[in-house]
């Protein structure tokens, strides 16, 4: 079995510029272990790139570098530029791509320590990012995006948003088996089933980054636009925008802050940023559906709990599990009867 150093060296020898030495590190904030921050030395200068390998498990990989280019061409969303993509490397490594290294720190590592004004600027820009994506990029059906003959397609497409959302949520519930939350699966399904009637059937499918969370954003708190990059584009859907908005409010606001005034201030900043790019009625219909979308998001997080907290202490895991259970009970109680 090769080491990360050997794999990175093979990539640089195949696709990189001249270099005299290199070092690497694994990014923090919840990134996958197949991503490496690489610093090259050449003639007394240092150059930084990011190398990402296809995970060991059988998952689509081609779609992510394609989406970097696709989104950059159609929006102002900050995405790292693809420098190299090798679907079939000549060297003995997994498929990989190399991107530029964008300035900024991982938002997950510092979001809770920032002052309220900076958090508000980040949420306003996050809203603008989603508004930009949702206003410019649409698809013919609902489903997960994939690549076919070099073109983006909707892979498991469905004409009904309600039916696709139900399928997505059922999948999250099914994956609770074997996790610390296996005991809540039946209750979740029983409460979700009747609530699905409030989810719209129709609407224009828009581009949805289905893993849009602080761990997948880089930020510079001193910059006028603090979000410097949106990362990890492998989980992308054609979906209704309101689903993406409710997800983001949960991951950035409702699951992160207890103070109601702080929540509403950040929520307002997020929505204002979104409306600068795309009209949206955050009215009774959205508010009624928001807990259902957020519960689906929480179930997805619960299903990935063991992987997300594999390297954490027992105390950290116990606290996180308690927090997830509290959020579950709250959202279950907010679903319509």
mmCIF file of N, CA, C and O in Angstrom, residues 38-97:
data_model
loop_
_atom_site.group_PDB
_atom_site.id
_atom_site.type_symbol
_atom_site.label_atom_id
_atom_site.label_comp_id
_atom_site.label_asym_id
_atom_site.label_seq_id
_atom_site.Cartn_x
_atom_site.Cartn_y
_atom_site.Cartn_z
ATOM 1 N N UNK A 38 -0.671 20.951 -0.677
ATOM 2 C CA UNK A 38 0.706 20.659 -1.075
ATOM 3 C C UNK A 38 1.454 21.962 -1.338
ATOM 4 O O UNK A 38 0.954 22.844 -2.045
ATOM 5 N N UNK A 39 2.638 22.079 -0.751
ATOM 6 C CA UNK A 39 3.512 23.232 -0.975
ATOM 7 C C UNK A 39 4.771 22.764 -1.706
ATOM 8 O O UNK A 39 5.477 21.874 -1.235
ATOM 9 N N UNK A 40 5.018 23.355 -2.871
ATOM 10 C CA UNK A 40 6.181 23.018 -3.693
ATOM 11 C C UNK A 40 7.265 24.061 -3.506
ATOM 12 O O UNK A 40 6.971 25.262 -3.353
ATOM 13 N N UNK A 41 8.512 23.625 -3.544
ATOM 14 C CA UNK A 41 9.645 24.554 -3.510
ATOM 15 C C UNK A 41 10.390 24.468 -4.840
ATOM 16 O O UNK A 41 10.685 23.353 -5.330
ATOM 17 N N UNK A 42 10.673 25.633 -5.405
ATOM 18 C CA UNK A 42 11.426 25.686 -6.664
ATOM 19 C C UNK A 42 12.154 27.024 -6.757
ATOM 20 O O UNK A 42 11.536 28.080 -6.709
ATOM 21 N N UNK A 43 13.497 26.932 -6.843
ATOM 22 C CA UNK A 43 14.344 28.121 -6.980
ATOM 23 C C UNK A 43 14.055 29.153 -5.900
ATOM 24 O O UNK A 43 13.931 30.354 -6.176
ATOM 25 N N UNK A 44 13.922 28.678 -4.687
ATOM 26 C CA UNK A 44 13.735 29.580 -3.561
ATOM 27 C C UNK A 44 12.329 30.109 -3.386
ATOM 28 O O UNK A 44 12.077 30.875 -2.455
ATOM 29 N N UNK A 45 11.397 29.692 -4.231
ATOM 30 C CA UNK A 45 10.006 30.142 -4.132
ATOM 31 C C UNK A 45 9.122 28.976 -3.703
ATOM 32 O O UNK A 45 9.438 27.804 -3.936
ATOM 33 N N UNK A 46 7.987 29.311 -3.078
ATOM 34 C CA UNK A 46 7.020 28.300 -2.673
ATOM 35 C C UNK A 46 5.730 28.473 -3.475
ATOM 36 O O UNK A 46 5.285 29.612 -3.723
ATOM 37 N N UNK A 47 5.153 27.383 -3.881
ATOM 38 C CA UNK A 47 3.911 27.379 -4.638
ATOM 39 C C UNK A 47 2.951 26.386 -3.979
ATOM 40 O O UNK A 47 3.361 25.295 -3.592
ATOM 41 N N UNK A 48 1.680 26.762 -3.880
ATOM 42 C CA UNK A 48 0.715 25.926 -3.177
ATOM 43 C C UNK A 48 -0.388 25.445 -4.114
ATOM 44 O O UNK A 48 -0.927 26.223 -4.919
ATOM 45 N N UNK A 49 -0.725 24.159 -4.008
ATOM 46 C CA UNK A 49 -1.840 23.577 -4.758
ATOM 47 C C UNK A 49 -2.596 22.630 -3.837
ATOM 48 O O UNK A 49 -2.155 22.339 -2.723
ATOM 49 N N UNK A 50 -3.747 22.166 -4.310
ATOM 50 C CA UNK A 50 -4.539 21.180 -3.579
ATOM 51 C C UNK A 50 -4.691 19.952 -4.473
ATOM 52 O O UNK A 50 -5.047 20.071 -5.655
ATOM 53 N N UNK A 51 -4.402 18.788 -3.918
ATOM 54 C CA UNK A 51 -4.542 17.527 -4.643
ATOM 55 C C UNK A 51 -5.674 16.731 -4.005
ATOM 56 O O UNK A 51 -5.681 16.526 -2.788
ATOM 57 N N UNK A 52 -6.604 16.297 -4.826
ATOM 58 C CA UNK A 52 -7.710 15.480 -4.327
ATOM 59 C C UNK A 52 -7.764 14.176 -5.113
ATOM 60 O O UNK A 52 -7.825 14.181 -6.350
ATOM 61 N N UNK A 53 -7.750 13.044 -4.394
ATOM 62 C CA UNK A 53 -7.840 11.727 -4.999
ATOM 63 C C UNK A 53 -9.264 11.186 -4.904
ATOM 64 O O UNK A 53 -10.007 11.519 -3.972
ATOM 65 N N UNK A 54 -9.610 10.334 -5.854
ATOM 66 C CA UNK A 54 -10.894 9.642 -5.782
ATOM 67 C C UNK A 54 -10.916 8.773 -4.528
ATOM 68 O O UNK A 54 -9.960 8.062 -4.246
ATOM 69 N N UNK A 55 -11.985 8.843 -3.736
ATOM 70 C CA UNK A 55 -12.067 7.985 -2.549
ATOM 71 C C UNK A 55 -11.980 6.507 -2.908
ATOM 72 O O UNK A 55 -12.256 6.108 -4.043
ATOM 73 N N UNK A 56 -11.625 5.698 -1.916
ATOM 74 C CA UNK A 56 -11.493 4.262 -2.135
ATOM 75 C C UNK A 56 -12.831 3.624 -2.522
ATOM 76 O O UNK A 56 -12.881 2.709 -3.344
ATOM 77 N N UNK A 57 -13.923 4.102 -1.927
ATOM 78 C CA UNK A 57 -15.223 3.521 -2.226
ATOM 79 C C UNK A 57 -15.670 3.920 -3.636
ATOM 80 O O UNK A 57 -15.166 4.872 -4.223
ATOM 81 N N UNK A 58 -16.625 3.170 -4.160
ATOM 82 C CA UNK A 58 -17.081 3.378 -5.532
ATOM 83 C C UNK A 58 -18.078 4.536 -5.573
ATOM 84 O O UNK A 58 -19.285 4.354 -5.402
ATOM 85 N N UNK A 59 -17.583 5.739 -5.781
ATOM 86 C CA UNK A 59 -18.429 6.931 -5.857
ATOM 87 C C UNK A 59 -18.073 7.699 -7.122
ATOM 88 O O UNK A 59 -16.951 7.612 -7.623
ATOM 89 N N UNK A 60 -19.039 8.457 -7.673
ATOM 90 C CA UNK A 60 -18.732 9.278 -8.855
ATOM 91 C C UNK A 60 -17.640 10.291 -8.516
ATOM 92 O O UNK A 60 -17.636 10.876 -7.433
ATOM 93 N N UNK A 61 -16.733 10.506 -9.444
ATOM 94 C CA UNK A 61 -15.635 11.435 -9.196
ATOM 95 C C UNK A 61 -15.506 12.484 -10.292
ATOM 96 O O UNK A 61 -15.116 13.617 -10.029
ATOM 97 N N UNK A 62 -15.883 12.124 -11.511
ATOM 98 C CA UNK A 62 -15.711 13.034 -12.645
ATOM 99 C C UNK A 62 -16.536 14.312 -12.509
ATOM 100 O O UNK A 62 -16.163 15.358 -13.039
ATOM 101 N N UNK A 63 -17.681 14.209 -11.820
ATOM 102 C CA UNK A 63 -18.613 15.333 -11.812
ATOM 103 C C UNK A 63 -18.045 16.541 -11.073
ATOM 104 O O UNK A 63 -18.344 17.691 -11.431
ATOM 105 N N UNK A 64 -17.205 16.330 -10.057
ATOM 106 C CA UNK A 64 -16.731 17.467 -9.261
ATOM 107 C C UNK A 64 -15.852 18.431 -10.053
ATOM 108 O O UNK A 64 -16.121 19.637 -10.062
ATOM 109 N N UNK A 65 -14.786 17.961 -10.739
ATOM 110 C CA UNK A 65 -14.016 18.926 -11.527
ATOM 111 C C UNK A 65 -14.832 19.577 -12.642
ATOM 112 O O UNK A 65 -14.616 20.751 -12.972
ATOM 113 N N UNK A 66 -15.777 18.838 -13.213
ATOM 114 C CA UNK A 66 -16.653 19.429 -14.224
ATOM 115 C C UNK A 66 -17.474 20.567 -13.635
ATOM 116 O O UNK A 66 -17.633 21.626 -14.267
ATOM 117 N N UNK A 67 -17.984 20.375 -12.423
ATOM 118 C CA UNK A 67 -18.814 21.402 -11.798
ATOM 119 C C UNK A 67 -18.009 22.649 -11.449
ATOM 120 O O UNK A 67 -18.543 23.763 -11.486
ATOM 121 N N UNK A 68 -16.735 22.499 -11.073
ATOM 122 C CA UNK A 68 -15.902 23.676 -10.832
ATOM 123 C C UNK A 68 -15.938 24.593 -12.055
ATOM 124 O O UNK A 68 -16.133 25.809 -11.929
ATOM 125 N N UNK A 69 -15.729 24.016 -13.221
ATOM 126 C CA UNK A 69 -15.706 24.807 -14.452
ATOM 127 C C UNK A 69 -17.101 25.307 -14.814
ATOM 128 O O UNK A 69 -17.284 26.467 -15.208
ATOM 129 N N UNK A 70 -18.089 24.446 -14.666
ATOM 130 C CA UNK A 70 -19.470 24.766 -15.026
ATOM 131 C C UNK A 70 -19.990 25.947 -14.209
ATOM 132 O O UNK A 70 -20.595 26.882 -14.745
ATOM 133 N N UNK A 71 -19.765 25.894 -12.900
ATOM 134 C CA UNK A 71 -20.249 26.952 -12.013
ATOM 135 C C UNK A 71 -19.477 28.253 -12.253
ATOM 136 O O UNK A 71 -20.068 29.338 -12.281
ATOM 137 N N UNK A 72 -18.177 28.158 -12.435
ATOM 138 C CA UNK A 72 -17.364 29.355 -12.664
ATOM 139 C C UNK A 72 -17.786 30.088 -13.941
ATOM 140 O O UNK A 72 -17.758 31.322 -13.992
ATOM 141 N N UNK A 73 -18.181 29.338 -14.958
ATOM 142 C CA UNK A 73 -18.586 29.947 -16.229
ATOM 143 C C UNK A 73 -19.952 30.609 -16.158
ATOM 144 O O UNK A 73 -20.245 31.507 -16.941
ATOM 145 N N UNK A 74 -20.796 30.187 -15.218
ATOM 146 C CA UNK A 74 -22.187 30.630 -15.198
ATOM 147 C C UNK A 74 -22.569 31.470 -13.994
ATOM 148 O O UNK A 74 -23.724 31.849 -13.862
ATOM 149 N N UNK A 75 -21.631 31.739 -13.126
ATOM 150 C CA UNK A 75 -21.959 32.501 -11.925
ATOM 151 C C UNK A 75 -20.709 33.192 -11.395
ATOM 152 O O UNK A 75 -19.616 33.019 -11.926
ATOM 153 N N UNK A 76 -20.913 33.941 -10.324
ATOM 154 C CA UNK A 76 -19.794 34.590 -9.623
ATOM 155 C C UNK A 76 -19.409 33.831 -8.362
ATOM 156 O O UNK A 76 -18.667 34.344 -7.529
ATOM 157 N N UNK A 77 -19.914 32.610 -8.209
ATOM 158 C CA UNK A 77 -19.597 31.791 -7.042
ATOM 159 C C UNK A 77 -18.095 31.506 -7.026
ATOM 160 O O UNK A 77 -17.532 31.068 -8.040
ATOM 161 N N UNK A 78 -17.404 31.759 -5.902
ATOM 162 C CA UNK A 78 -15.951 31.522 -5.853
ATOM 163 C C UNK A 78 -15.622 30.033 -5.742
ATOM 164 O O UNK A 78 -15.886 29.398 -4.723
ATOM 165 N N UNK A 79 -15.078 29.472 -6.810
ATOM 166 C CA UNK A 79 -14.669 28.072 -6.823
ATOM 167 C C UNK A 79 -13.206 28.000 -7.258
ATOM 168 O O UNK A 79 -12.777 28.748 -8.126
ATOM 169 N N UNK A 80 -12.419 27.107 -6.655
ATOM 170 C CA UNK A 80 -11.011 26.982 -7.049
ATOM 171 C C UNK A 80 -10.883 26.543 -8.513
ATOM 172 O O UNK A 80 -11.666 25.722 -9.002
ATOM 173 N N UNK A 81 -9.889 27.077 -9.191
ATOM 174 C CA UNK A 81 -9.646 26.745 -10.593
ATOM 175 C C UNK A 81 -8.994 25.359 -10.700
ATOM 176 O O UNK A 81 -8.055 25.044 -9.985
ATOM 177 N N UNK A 82 -9.528 24.546 -11.603
ATOM 178 C CA UNK A 82 -8.954 23.224 -11.853
ATOM 179 C C UNK A 82 -7.692 23.378 -12.694
ATOM 180 O O UNK A 82 -7.710 23.975 -13.776
ATOM 181 N N UNK A 83 -6.578 22.835 -12.209
ATOM 182 C CA UNK A 83 -5.313 22.884 -12.933
ATOM 183 C C UNK A 83 -5.053 21.606 -13.725
ATOM 184 O O UNK A 83 -4.558 21.656 -14.850
ATOM 185 N N UNK A 84 -5.394 20.472 -13.141
ATOM 186 C CA UNK A 84 -5.182 19.168 -13.769
ATOM 187 C C UNK A 84 -6.310 18.233 -13.344
ATOM 188 O O UNK A 84 -6.720 18.260 -12.182
ATOM 189 N N UNK A 85 -6.804 17.426 -14.288
ATOM 190 C CA UNK A 85 -7.726 16.344 -13.947
ATOM 191 C C UNK A 85 -7.297 15.102 -14.708
ATOM 192 O O UNK A 85 -7.195 15.114 -15.937
ATOM 193 N N UNK A 86 -7.039 14.027 -13.980
ATOM 194 C CA UNK A 86 -6.622 12.765 -14.586
ATOM 195 C C UNK A 86 -7.629 11.678 -14.218
ATOM 196 O O UNK A 86 -7.624 11.163 -13.103
ATOM 197 N N UNK A 87 -8.472 11.343 -15.185
ATOM 198 C CA UNK A 87 -9.439 10.262 -14.975
ATOM 199 C C UNK A 87 -8.739 8.904 -14.969
ATOM 200 O O UNK A 87 -9.112 7.993 -14.228
ATOM 201 N N UNK A 88 -7.703 8.768 -15.812
ATOM 202 C CA UNK A 88 -6.933 7.522 -15.921
ATOM 203 C C UNK A 88 -5.451 7.861 -15.839
ATOM 204 O O UNK A 88 -4.771 7.962 -16.872
ATOM 205 N N UNK A 89 -4.936 8.031 -14.640
ATOM 206 C CA UNK A 89 -3.523 8.423 -14.506
ATOM 207 C C UNK A 89 -2.588 7.380 -15.117
ATOM 208 O O UNK A 89 -2.849 6.173 -15.069
ATOM 209 N N UNK A 90 -1.498 7.867 -15.678
ATOM 210 C CA UNK A 90 -0.477 6.958 -16.200
ATOM 211 C C UNK A 90 0.340 6.352 -15.067
ATOM 212 O O UNK A 90 0.955 5.297 -15.229
ATOM 213 N N UNK A 91 0.353 7.011 -13.919
ATOM 214 C CA UNK A 91 1.076 6.507 -12.759
ATOM 215 C C UNK A 91 0.124 5.681 -11.897
ATOM 216 O O UNK A 91 -1.096 5.706 -12.079
ATOM 217 N N UNK A 92 0.684 4.935 -10.946
ATOM 218 C CA UNK A 92 -0.111 4.004 -10.144
ATOM 219 C C UNK A 92 -0.749 4.708 -8.947
ATOM 220 O O UNK A 92 -0.366 4.501 -7.793
ATOM 221 N N UNK A 93 -1.735 5.562 -9.234
ATOM 222 C CA UNK A 93 -2.512 6.237 -8.196
ATOM 223 C C UNK A 93 -3.968 6.255 -8.647
ATOM 224 O O UNK A 93 -4.282 6.009 -9.813
ATOM 225 N N UNK A 94 -4.846 6.548 -7.702
ATOM 226 C CA UNK A 94 -6.262 6.687 -8.030
ATOM 227 C C UNK A 94 -6.476 7.937 -8.892
ATOM 228 O O UNK A 94 -5.636 8.831 -8.913
ATOM 229 N N UNK A 95 -7.604 8.013 -9.608
ATOM 230 C CA UNK A 95 -7.927 9.241 -10.331
ATOM 231 C C UNK A 95 -7.810 10.451 -9.395
ATOM 232 O O UNK A 95 -8.102 10.355 -8.198
ATOM 233 N N UNK A 96 -7.414 11.594 -9.955
ATOM 234 C CA UNK A 96 -7.174 12.770 -9.114
ATOM 235 C C UNK A 96 -7.389 14.047 -9.906
ATOM 236 O O UNK A 96 -7.434 14.040 -11.141
ATOM 237 N N UNK A 97 -7.551 15.130 -9.175
ATOM 238 C CA UNK A 97 -7.441 16.450 -9.800
ATOM 239 C C UNK A 97 -6.676 17.377 -8.868
ATOM 240 O O UNK A 97 -6.564 17.137 -7.653
#
